[in-house]
Short mmCIF file of C-alpha atoms in Angstrom, two decimals:
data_model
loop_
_atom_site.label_atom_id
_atom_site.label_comp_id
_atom_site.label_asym_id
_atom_site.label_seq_id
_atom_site.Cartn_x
_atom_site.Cartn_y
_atom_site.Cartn_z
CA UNK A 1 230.71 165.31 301.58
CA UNK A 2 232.03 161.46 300.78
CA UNK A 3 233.29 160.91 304.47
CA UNK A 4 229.72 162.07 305.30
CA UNK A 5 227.70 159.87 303.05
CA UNK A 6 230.34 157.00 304.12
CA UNK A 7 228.96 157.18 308.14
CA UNK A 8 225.21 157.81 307.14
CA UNK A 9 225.41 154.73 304.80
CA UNK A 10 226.94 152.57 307.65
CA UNK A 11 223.81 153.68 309.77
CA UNK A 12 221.64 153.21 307.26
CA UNK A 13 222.77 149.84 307.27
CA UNK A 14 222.47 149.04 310.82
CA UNK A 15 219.31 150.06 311.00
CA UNK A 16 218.28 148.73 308.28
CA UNK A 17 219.20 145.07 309.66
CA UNK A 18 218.35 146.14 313.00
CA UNK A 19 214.50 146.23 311.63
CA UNK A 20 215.05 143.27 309.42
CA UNK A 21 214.70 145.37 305.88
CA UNK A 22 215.64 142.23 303.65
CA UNK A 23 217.01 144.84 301.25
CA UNK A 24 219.61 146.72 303.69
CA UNK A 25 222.40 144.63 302.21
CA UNK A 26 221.67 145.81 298.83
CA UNK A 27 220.71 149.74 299.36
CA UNK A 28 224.19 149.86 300.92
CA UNK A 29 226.36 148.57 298.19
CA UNK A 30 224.29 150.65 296.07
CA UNK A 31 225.16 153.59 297.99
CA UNK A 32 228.92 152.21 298.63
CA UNK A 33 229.72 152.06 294.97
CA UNK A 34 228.69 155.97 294.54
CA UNK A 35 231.29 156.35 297.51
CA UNK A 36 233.82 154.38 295.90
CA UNK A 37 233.80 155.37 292.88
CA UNK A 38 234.19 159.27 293.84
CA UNK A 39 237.10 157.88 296.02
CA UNK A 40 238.87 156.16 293.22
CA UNK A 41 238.21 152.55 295.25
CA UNK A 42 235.99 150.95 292.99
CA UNK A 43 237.97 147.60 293.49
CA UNK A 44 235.91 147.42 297.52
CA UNK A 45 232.64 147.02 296.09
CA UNK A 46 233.10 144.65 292.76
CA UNK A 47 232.35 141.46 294.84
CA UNK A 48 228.95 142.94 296.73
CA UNK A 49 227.83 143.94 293.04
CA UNK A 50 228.57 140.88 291.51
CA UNK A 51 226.25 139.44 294.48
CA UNK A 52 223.25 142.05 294.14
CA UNK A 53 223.30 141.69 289.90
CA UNK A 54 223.45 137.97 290.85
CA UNK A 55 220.02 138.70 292.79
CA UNK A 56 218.56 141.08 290.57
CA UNK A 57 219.52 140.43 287.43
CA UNK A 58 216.47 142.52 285.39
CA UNK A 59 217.47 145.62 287.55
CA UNK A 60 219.43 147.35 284.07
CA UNK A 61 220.83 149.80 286.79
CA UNK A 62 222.91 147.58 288.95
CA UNK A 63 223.69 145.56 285.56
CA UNK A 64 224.91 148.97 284.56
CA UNK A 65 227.12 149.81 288.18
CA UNK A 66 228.75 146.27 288.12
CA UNK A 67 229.64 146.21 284.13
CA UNK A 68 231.33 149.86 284.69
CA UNK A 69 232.98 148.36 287.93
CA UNK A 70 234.08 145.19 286.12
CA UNK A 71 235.20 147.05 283.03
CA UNK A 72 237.62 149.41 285.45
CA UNK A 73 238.69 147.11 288.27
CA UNK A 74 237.42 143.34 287.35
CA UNK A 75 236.68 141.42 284.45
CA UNK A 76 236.88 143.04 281.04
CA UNK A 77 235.33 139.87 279.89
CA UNK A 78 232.31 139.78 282.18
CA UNK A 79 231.55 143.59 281.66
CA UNK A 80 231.48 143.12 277.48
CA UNK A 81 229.15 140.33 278.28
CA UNK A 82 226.84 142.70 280.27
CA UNK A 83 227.26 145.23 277.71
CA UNK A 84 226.49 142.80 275.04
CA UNK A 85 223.18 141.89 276.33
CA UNK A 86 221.77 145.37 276.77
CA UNK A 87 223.34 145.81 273.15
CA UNK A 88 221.19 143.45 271.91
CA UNK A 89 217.96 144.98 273.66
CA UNK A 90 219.45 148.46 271.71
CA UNK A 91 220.02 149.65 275.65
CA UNK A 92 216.38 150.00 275.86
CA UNK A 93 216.58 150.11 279.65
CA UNK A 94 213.73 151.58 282.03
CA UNK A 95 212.74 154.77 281.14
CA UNK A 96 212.16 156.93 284.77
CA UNK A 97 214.59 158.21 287.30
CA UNK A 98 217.85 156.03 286.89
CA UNK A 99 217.57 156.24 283.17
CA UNK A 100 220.26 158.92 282.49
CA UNK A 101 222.49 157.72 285.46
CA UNK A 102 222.36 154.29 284.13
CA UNK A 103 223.03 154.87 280.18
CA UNK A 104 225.75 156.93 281.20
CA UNK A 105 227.26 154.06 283.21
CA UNK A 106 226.63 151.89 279.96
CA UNK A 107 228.32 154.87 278.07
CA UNK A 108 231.38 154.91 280.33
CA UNK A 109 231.32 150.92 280.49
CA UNK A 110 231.64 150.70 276.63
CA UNK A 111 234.19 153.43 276.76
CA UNK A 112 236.29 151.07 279.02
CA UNK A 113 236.51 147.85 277.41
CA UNK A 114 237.35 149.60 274.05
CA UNK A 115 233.56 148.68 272.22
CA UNK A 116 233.36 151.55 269.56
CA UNK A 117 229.82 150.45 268.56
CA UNK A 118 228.74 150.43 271.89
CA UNK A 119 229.98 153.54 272.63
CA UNK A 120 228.81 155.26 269.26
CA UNK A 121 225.17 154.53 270.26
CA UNK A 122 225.41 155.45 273.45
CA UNK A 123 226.77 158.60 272.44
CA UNK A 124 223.86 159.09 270.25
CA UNK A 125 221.29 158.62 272.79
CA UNK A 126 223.13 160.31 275.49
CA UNK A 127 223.57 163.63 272.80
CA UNK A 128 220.54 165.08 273.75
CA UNK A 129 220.79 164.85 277.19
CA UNK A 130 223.99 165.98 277.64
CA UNK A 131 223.05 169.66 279.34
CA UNK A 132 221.82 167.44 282.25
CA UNK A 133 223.19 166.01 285.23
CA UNK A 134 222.46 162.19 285.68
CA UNK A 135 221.37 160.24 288.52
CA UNK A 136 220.23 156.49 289.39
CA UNK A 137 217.28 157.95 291.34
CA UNK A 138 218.10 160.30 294.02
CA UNK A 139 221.80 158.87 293.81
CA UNK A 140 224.30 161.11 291.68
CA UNK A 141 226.47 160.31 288.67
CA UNK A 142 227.58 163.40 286.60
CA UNK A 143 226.99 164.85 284.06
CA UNK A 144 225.69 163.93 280.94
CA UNK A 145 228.28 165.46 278.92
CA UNK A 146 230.71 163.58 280.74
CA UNK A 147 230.43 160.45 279.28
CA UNK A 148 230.19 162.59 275.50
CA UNK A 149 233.68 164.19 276.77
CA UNK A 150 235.45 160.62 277.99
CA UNK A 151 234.44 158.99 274.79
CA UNK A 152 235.42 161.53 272.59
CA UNK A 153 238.72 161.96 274.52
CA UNK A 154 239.25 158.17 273.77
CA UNK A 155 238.46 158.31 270.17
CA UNK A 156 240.94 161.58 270.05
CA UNK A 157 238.34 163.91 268.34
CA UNK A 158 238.87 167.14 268.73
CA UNK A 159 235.12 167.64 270.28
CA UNK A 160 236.72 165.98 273.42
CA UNK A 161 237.24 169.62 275.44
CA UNK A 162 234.28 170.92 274.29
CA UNK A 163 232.08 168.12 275.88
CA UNK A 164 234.54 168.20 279.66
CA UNK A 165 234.09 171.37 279.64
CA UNK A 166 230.25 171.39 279.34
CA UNK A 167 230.30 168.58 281.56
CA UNK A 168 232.46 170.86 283.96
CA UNK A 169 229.45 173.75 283.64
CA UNK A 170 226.99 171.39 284.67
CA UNK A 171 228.74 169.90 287.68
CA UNK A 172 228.92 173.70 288.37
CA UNK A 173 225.28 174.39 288.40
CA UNK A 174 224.57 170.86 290.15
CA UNK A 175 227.15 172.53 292.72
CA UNK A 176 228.60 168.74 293.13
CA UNK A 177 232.15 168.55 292.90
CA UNK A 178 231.98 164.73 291.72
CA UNK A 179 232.55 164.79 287.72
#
């Protein structure tokens, strides 16, 4: 229910700052780019992510969320630059809740801005996760297989509506409509 999670993340917010939580700001772009992004409006939250990777720039999560955002609705340039550093690292990224959620987002990232090698070992590492549905902690991104399916539909291999379709099955058991 995105027009839902849209109010409750506004009153999060308020009372957030209305008890001084130095971290309201941040939970509710975090939440705002899930929002966003299942309403196609990914553009309303690139400048609050630039600001929060700005602030924590170790968090491989957000670094994640603002390359994907910058690689669909900002700079190409900027989101191959955050994909190039976690390339370097061999997207070792930290390993506990967010971890599928977020090497997804690197997955669909490297997907667009056109980086075949990026994508290729994301791919491998996503492979055996792929029967799962991701999150970045309690926060929902789809399906494992998803990011399989998108990069294989890019690539034109004929695995492409194998993997959407799998990715379909899980969003089906996850009974979220987001995929």
């Amino acid at each position: 229910d995105i027009a839902r999670a849209e109010a409750d993340a506004g009153l999060a917010l308020a009372t957030g700052q209305a008890l001084g939580q130095p971290d309201a700001q941040h939970w509710y772009e975090e939440q705002m780019f899930f929002i966003r992004w299942a309403q196609g409006r990914l553009n309303e939250v690139l400048g609050g992510h630039r600001m929060i990777a700005a602030g924590l720039p170790l968090v491989t999560s957000r670094a994640a969320e603002l390359a994907y955002v910058e690689a669909t609705v900002g700079d190409r340039v900027r989101a191959q630059a955050l994909l190039d550093s976690v390339s370097e690292a061999k997207f070792a990224t930290f390993y506990g809740p967010p971890w599928l959620g977020t090497t997804c987002l690197w997955a669909d990232a490297a997907v667009a801005v056109h980086d075949r090698a990026a994508a290729a070992a994301l791919s491998r590492i996503l492979r055996p996760w792929a029967h799962l549905f991701a999150t970045a902690g309690p926060v929902p991104v789809h399906a494992g297989a998803s990011s399989l399916g998108v990069r294989a539909g890019s690539l034109g291999k004929p695995a492409a509506p194998g993997r959407l379709h799998a990715a379909h099955d899980v969003h089906g058991r996850a009974d979220t409509p987001v995929d």
